[in-house]
mmCIF file of C-alpha atoms in Angstrom:
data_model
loop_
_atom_site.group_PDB
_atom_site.id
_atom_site.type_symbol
_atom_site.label_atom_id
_atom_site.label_comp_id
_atom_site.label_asym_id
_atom_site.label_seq_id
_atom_site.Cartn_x
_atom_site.Cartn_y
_atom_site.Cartn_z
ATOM 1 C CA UNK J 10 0.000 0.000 0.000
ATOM 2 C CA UNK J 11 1.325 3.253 -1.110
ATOM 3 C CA UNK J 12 1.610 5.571 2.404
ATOM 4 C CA UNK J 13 3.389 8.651 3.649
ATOM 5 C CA UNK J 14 3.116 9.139 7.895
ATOM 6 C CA UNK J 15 4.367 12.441 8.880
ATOM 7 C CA UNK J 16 5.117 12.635 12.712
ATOM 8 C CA UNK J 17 7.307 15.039 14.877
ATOM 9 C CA UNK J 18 4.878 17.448 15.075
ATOM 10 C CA UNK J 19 3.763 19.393 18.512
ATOM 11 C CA UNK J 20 3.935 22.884 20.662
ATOM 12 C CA UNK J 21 6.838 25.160 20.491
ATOM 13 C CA UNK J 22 7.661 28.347 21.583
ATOM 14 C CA UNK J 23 8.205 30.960 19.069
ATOM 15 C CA UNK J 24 12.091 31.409 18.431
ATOM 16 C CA UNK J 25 12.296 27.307 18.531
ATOM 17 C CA UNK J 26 12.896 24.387 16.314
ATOM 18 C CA UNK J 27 11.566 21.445 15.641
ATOM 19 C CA UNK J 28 11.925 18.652 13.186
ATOM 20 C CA UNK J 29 8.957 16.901 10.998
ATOM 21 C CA UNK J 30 9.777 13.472 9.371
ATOM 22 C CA UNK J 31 7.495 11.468 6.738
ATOM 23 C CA UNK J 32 7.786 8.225 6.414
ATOM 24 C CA UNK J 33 7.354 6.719 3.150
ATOM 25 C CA UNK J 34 6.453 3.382 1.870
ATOM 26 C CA UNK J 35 4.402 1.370 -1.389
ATOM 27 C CA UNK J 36 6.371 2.959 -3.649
ATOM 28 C CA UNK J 37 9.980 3.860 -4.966
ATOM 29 C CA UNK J 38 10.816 6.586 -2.545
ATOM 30 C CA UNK J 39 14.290 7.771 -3.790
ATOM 31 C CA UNK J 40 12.901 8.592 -7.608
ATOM 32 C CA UNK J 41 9.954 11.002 -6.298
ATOM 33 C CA UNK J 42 9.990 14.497 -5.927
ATOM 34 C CA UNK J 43 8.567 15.268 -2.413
ATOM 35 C CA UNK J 44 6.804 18.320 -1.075
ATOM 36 C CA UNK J 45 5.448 19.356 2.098
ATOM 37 C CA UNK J 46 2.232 21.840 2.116
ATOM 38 C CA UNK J 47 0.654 23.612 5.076
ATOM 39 C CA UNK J 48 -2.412 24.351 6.288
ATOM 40 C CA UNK J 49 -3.330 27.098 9.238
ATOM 41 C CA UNK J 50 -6.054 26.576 11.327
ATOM 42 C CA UNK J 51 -9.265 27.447 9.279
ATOM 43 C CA UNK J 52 -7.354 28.716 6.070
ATOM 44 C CA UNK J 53 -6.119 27.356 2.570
ATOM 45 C CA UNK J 54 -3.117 25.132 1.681
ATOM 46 C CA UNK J 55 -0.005 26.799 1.444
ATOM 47 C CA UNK J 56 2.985 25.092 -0.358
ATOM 48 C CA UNK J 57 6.194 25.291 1.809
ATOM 49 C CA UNK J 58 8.827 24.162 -0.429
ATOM 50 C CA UNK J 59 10.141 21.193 -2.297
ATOM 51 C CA UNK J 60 13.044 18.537 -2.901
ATOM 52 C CA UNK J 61 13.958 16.888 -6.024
ATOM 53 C CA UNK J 62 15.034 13.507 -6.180
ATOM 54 C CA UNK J 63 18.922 12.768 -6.319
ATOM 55 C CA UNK J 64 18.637 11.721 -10.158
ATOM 56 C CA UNK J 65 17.057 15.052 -10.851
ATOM 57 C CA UNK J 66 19.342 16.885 -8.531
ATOM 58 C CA UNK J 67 18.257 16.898 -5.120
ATOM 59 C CA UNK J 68 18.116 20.621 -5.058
ATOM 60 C CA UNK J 69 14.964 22.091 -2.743
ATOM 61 C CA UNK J 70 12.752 25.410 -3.536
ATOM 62 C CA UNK J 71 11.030 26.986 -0.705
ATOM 63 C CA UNK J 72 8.272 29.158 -0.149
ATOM 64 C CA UNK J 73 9.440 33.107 0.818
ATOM 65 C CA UNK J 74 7.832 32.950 4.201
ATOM 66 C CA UNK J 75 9.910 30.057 5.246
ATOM 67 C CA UNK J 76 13.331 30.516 3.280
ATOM 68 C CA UNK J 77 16.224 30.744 5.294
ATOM 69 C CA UNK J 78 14.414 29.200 8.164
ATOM 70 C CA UNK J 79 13.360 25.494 6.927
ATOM 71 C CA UNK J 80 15.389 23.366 5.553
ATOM 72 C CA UNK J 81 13.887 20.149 3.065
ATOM 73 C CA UNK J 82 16.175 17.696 3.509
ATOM 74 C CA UNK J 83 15.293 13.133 2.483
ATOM 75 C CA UNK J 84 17.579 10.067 3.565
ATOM 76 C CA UNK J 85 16.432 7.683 0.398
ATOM 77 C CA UNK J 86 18.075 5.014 2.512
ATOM 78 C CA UNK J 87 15.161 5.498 5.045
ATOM 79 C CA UNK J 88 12.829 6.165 2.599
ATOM 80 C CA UNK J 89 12.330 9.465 4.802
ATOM 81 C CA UNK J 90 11.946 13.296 4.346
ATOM 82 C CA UNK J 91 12.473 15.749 6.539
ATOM 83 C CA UNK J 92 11.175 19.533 7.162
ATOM 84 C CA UNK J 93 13.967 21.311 10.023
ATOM 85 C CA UNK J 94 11.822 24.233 11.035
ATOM 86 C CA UNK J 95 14.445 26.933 12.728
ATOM 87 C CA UNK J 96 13.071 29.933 14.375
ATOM 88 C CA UNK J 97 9.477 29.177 14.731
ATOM 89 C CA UNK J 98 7.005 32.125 14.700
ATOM 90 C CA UNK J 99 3.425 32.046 15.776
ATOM 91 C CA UNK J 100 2.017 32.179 11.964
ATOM 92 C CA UNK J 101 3.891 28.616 11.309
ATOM 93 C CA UNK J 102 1.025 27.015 13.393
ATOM 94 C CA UNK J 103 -0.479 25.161 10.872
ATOM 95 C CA UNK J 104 -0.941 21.356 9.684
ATOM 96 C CA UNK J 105 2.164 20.247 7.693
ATOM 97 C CA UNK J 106 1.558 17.296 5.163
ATOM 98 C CA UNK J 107 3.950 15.527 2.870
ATOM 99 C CA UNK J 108 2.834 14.614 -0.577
ATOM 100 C CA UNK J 109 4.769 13.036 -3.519
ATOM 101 C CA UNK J 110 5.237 15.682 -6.292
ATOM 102 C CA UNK J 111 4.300 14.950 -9.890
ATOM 103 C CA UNK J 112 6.323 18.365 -10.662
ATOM 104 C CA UNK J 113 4.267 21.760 -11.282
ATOM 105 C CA UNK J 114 1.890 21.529 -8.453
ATOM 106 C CA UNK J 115 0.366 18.201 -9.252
ATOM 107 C CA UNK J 116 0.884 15.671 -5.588
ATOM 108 C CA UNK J 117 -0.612 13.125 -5.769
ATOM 109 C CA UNK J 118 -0.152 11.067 -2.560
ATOM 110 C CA UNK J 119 -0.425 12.772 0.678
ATOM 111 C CA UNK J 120 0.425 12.069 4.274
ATOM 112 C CA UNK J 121 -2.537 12.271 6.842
ATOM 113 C CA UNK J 122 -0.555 15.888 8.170
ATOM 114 C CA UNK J 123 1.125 16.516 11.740
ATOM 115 C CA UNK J 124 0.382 19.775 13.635
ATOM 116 C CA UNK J 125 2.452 21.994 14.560
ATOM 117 C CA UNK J 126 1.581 24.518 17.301
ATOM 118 C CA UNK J 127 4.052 27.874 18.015
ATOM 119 C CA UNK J 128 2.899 29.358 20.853
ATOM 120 C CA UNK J 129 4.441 31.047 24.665
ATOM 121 C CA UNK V 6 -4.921 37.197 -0.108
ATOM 122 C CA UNK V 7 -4.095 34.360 -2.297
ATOM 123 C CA UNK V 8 -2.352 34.138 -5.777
ATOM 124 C CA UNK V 9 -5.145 32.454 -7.301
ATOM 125 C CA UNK V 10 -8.613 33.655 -6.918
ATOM 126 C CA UNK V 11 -11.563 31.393 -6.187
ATOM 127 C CA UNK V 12 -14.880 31.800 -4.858
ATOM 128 C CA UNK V 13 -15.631 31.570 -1.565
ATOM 129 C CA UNK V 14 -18.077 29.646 -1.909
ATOM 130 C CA UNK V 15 -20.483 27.755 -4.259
ATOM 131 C CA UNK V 16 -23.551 25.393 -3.924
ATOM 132 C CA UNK V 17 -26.067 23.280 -5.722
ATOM 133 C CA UNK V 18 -28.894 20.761 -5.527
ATOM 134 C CA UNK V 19 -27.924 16.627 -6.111
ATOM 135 C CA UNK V 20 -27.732 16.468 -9.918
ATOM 136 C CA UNK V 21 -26.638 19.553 -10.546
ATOM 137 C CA UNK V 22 -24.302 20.696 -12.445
ATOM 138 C CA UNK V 23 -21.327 23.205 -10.255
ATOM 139 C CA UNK V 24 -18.604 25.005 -11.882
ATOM 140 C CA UNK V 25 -15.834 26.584 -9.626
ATOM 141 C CA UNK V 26 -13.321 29.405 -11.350
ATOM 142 C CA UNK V 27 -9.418 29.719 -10.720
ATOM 143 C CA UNK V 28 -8.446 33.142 -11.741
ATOM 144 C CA UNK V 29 -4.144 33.565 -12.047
ATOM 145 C CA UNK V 30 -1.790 35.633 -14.429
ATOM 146 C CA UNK V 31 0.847 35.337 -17.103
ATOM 147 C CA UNK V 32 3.259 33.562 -14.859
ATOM 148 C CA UNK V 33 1.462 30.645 -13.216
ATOM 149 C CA UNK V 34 -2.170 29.882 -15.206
ATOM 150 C CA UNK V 35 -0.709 31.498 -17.878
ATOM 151 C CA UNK V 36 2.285 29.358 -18.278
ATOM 152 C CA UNK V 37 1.438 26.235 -16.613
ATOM 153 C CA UNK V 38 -0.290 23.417 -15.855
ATOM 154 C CA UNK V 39 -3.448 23.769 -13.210
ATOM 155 C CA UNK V 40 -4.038 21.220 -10.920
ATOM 156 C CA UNK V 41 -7.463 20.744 -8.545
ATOM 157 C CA UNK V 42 -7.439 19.384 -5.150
ATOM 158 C CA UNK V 43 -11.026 18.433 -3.272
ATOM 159 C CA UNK V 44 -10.365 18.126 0.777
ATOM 160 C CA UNK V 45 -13.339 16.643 2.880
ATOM 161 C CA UNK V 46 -13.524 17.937 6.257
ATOM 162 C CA UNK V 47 -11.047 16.994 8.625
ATOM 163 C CA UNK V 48 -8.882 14.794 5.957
ATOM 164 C CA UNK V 49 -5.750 15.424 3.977
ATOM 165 C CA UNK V 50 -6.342 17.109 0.457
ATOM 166 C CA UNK V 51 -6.747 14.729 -2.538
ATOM 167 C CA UNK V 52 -5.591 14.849 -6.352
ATOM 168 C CA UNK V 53 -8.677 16.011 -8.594
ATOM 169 C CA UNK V 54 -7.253 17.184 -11.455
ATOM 170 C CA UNK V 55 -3.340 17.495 -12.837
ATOM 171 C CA UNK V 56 -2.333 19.090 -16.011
ATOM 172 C CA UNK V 57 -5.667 20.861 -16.327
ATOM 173 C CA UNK V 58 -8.357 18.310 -17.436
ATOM 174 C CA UNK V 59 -6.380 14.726 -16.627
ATOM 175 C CA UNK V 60 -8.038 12.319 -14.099
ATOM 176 C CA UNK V 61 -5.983 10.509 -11.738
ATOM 177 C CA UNK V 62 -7.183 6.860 -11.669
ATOM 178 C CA UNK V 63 -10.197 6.539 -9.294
ATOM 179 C CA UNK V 64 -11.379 10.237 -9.841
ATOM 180 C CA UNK V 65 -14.926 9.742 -11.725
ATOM 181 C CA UNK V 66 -15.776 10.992 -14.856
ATOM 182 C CA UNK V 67 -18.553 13.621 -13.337
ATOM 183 C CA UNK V 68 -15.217 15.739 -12.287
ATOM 184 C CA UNK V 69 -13.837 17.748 -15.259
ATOM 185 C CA UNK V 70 -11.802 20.816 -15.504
ATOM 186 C CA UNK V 71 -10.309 23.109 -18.315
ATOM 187 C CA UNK V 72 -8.192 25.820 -18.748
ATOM 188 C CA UNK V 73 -8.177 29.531 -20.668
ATOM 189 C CA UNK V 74 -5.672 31.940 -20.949
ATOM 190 C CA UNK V 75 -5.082 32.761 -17.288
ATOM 191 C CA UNK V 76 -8.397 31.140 -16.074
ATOM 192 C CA UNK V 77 -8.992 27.744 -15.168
ATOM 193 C CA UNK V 78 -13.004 26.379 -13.733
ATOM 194 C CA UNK V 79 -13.348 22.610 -12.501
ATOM 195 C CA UNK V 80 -16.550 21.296 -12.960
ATOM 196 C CA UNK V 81 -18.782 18.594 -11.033
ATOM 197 C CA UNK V 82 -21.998 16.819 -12.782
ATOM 198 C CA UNK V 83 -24.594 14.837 -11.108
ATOM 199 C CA UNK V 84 -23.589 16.613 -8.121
ATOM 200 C CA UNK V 85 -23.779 14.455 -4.793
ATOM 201 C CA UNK V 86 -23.767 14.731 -1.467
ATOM 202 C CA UNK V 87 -20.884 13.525 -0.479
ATOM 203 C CA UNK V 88 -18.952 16.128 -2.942
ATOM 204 C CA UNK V 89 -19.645 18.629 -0.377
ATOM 205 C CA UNK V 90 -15.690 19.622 0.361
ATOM 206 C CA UNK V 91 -13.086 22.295 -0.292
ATOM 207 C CA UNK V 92 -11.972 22.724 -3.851
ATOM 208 C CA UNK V 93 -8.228 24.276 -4.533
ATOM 209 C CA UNK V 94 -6.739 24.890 -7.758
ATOM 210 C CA UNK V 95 -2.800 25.022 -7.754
ATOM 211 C CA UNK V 96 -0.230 25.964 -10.412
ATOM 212 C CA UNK V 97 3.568 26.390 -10.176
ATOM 213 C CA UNK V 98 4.141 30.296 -10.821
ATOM 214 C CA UNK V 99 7.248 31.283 -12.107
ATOM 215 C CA UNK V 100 7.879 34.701 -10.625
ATOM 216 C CA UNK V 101 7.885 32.941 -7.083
ATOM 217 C CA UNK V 102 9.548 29.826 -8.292
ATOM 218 C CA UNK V 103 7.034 28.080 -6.396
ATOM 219 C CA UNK V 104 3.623 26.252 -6.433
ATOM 220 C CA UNK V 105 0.424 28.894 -5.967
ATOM 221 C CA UNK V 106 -2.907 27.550 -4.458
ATOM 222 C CA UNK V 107 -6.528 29.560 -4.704
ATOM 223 C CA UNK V 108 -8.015 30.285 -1.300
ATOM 224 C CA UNK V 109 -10.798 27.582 -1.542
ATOM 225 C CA UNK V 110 -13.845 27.293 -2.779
ATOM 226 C CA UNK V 111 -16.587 25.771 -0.240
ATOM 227 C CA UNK V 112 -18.894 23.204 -2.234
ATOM 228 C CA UNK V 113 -21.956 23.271 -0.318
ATOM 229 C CA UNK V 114 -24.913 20.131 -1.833
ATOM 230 C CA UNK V 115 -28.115 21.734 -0.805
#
């Protein structure tokens, strides 16, 4: 069965860090293309950034509010990808979900989401 | 305020037929691919529509979806209930080197 688990999430205090992790499993993990996308409480997706595979370059993209602060990072060996969120502010509460990207926009398998609460 | 404008909102009666509008510009409708994404409450998004009107395999044939210029609408026939969900059209702009979403559209079966 094709799956992605995202866990790690939880409450942080703004200025923090934490680290999200997907697990990933049905399918060939090191030749996809894997996003993550948020979602605030009540409000629209929001795509955070990207990573591309290793044959395609591994090279990430990010989202402006984030860059400079997360990092997209896999371990193909795992089959796992990683979000390192660095200096947390209150508007990066949201539900983070990792989804396998068919390349401009199109993801087509998605995690169930973790949550991810900055707050004193 | 979102890259991609969508409705609020929409509605219709079981049977109906529902169209739901994804305004963008030049450098994300404009220049590529649209993609639709329907989210039932309280689960993770799912793949409508990629590369503007293809179905990904289990999608049924009552969802279709085009694209115009800078415009893109998805639309749902022999509307049912359980299509009552949020509706998101994507692209990947390339200004922002990054993927755009609409604000939603909530599809409320009367």
């Amino acid at each position: 069965e094709v799956q992605l688990v995202e866990s790690g999430g939880g409450l942080v205090k703004p200025g923090g860090s934490l680290r999200l992790s997907c697990a990933a499993s049905g399918f060939t993990f090191g030749n996809a293309w894997m996003t993550w996308v948020r979602q605030a409480p009540g409000k629209g997706l929001e795509w955070v950034g990207r990573i591309k595979s290793k044959a395609d370059g591994g090279t990430t993209d990010y989202a402006a509010p984030v860059k400079g602060r997360f990092t997209i990072s896999r371990d193909d060996s795992k089959n796992t990808l990683y979000l390192q969120m660095n200096s947390l502010k209150t508007e990066d509460t949201a539900v983070y979900f990792c989804t396998t990207d068919r390349a401009l926009g199109a993801f087509d398998i998605w995690g169930q989401g973790t949550m991810v609460i900055v707050s004193s | 305020q979102s890259v991609l404008t969508q409705p609020p909102s929409a509605s219709g009666t079981p049977g109906q037929r529902v169209t739901i509008s994804c305004s963008g510009s030049r450098s994300n409708i404009g220049s590529n691919t649209v993609n639709w994404y329907q989210q039932l409450p309280g689960t993770a998004p799912r793949l409508l529509i990629y590369s503007n009107n293809q179905r990904p395999s289990g999608v049924p044939d009552r969802f279709s979806a085009s694209k115009s210029g800078t415009s893109a609408s998805l639309a749902i026939s022999g509307l049912q209930s359980e299509d009552e969900a949020d509706y998101y059209c994507a692209a990947w702009d390339d200004s922002l080197n990054g993927v755009v979403f609409g604000g939603g559209t909530k599809l409320t079966v009367l």
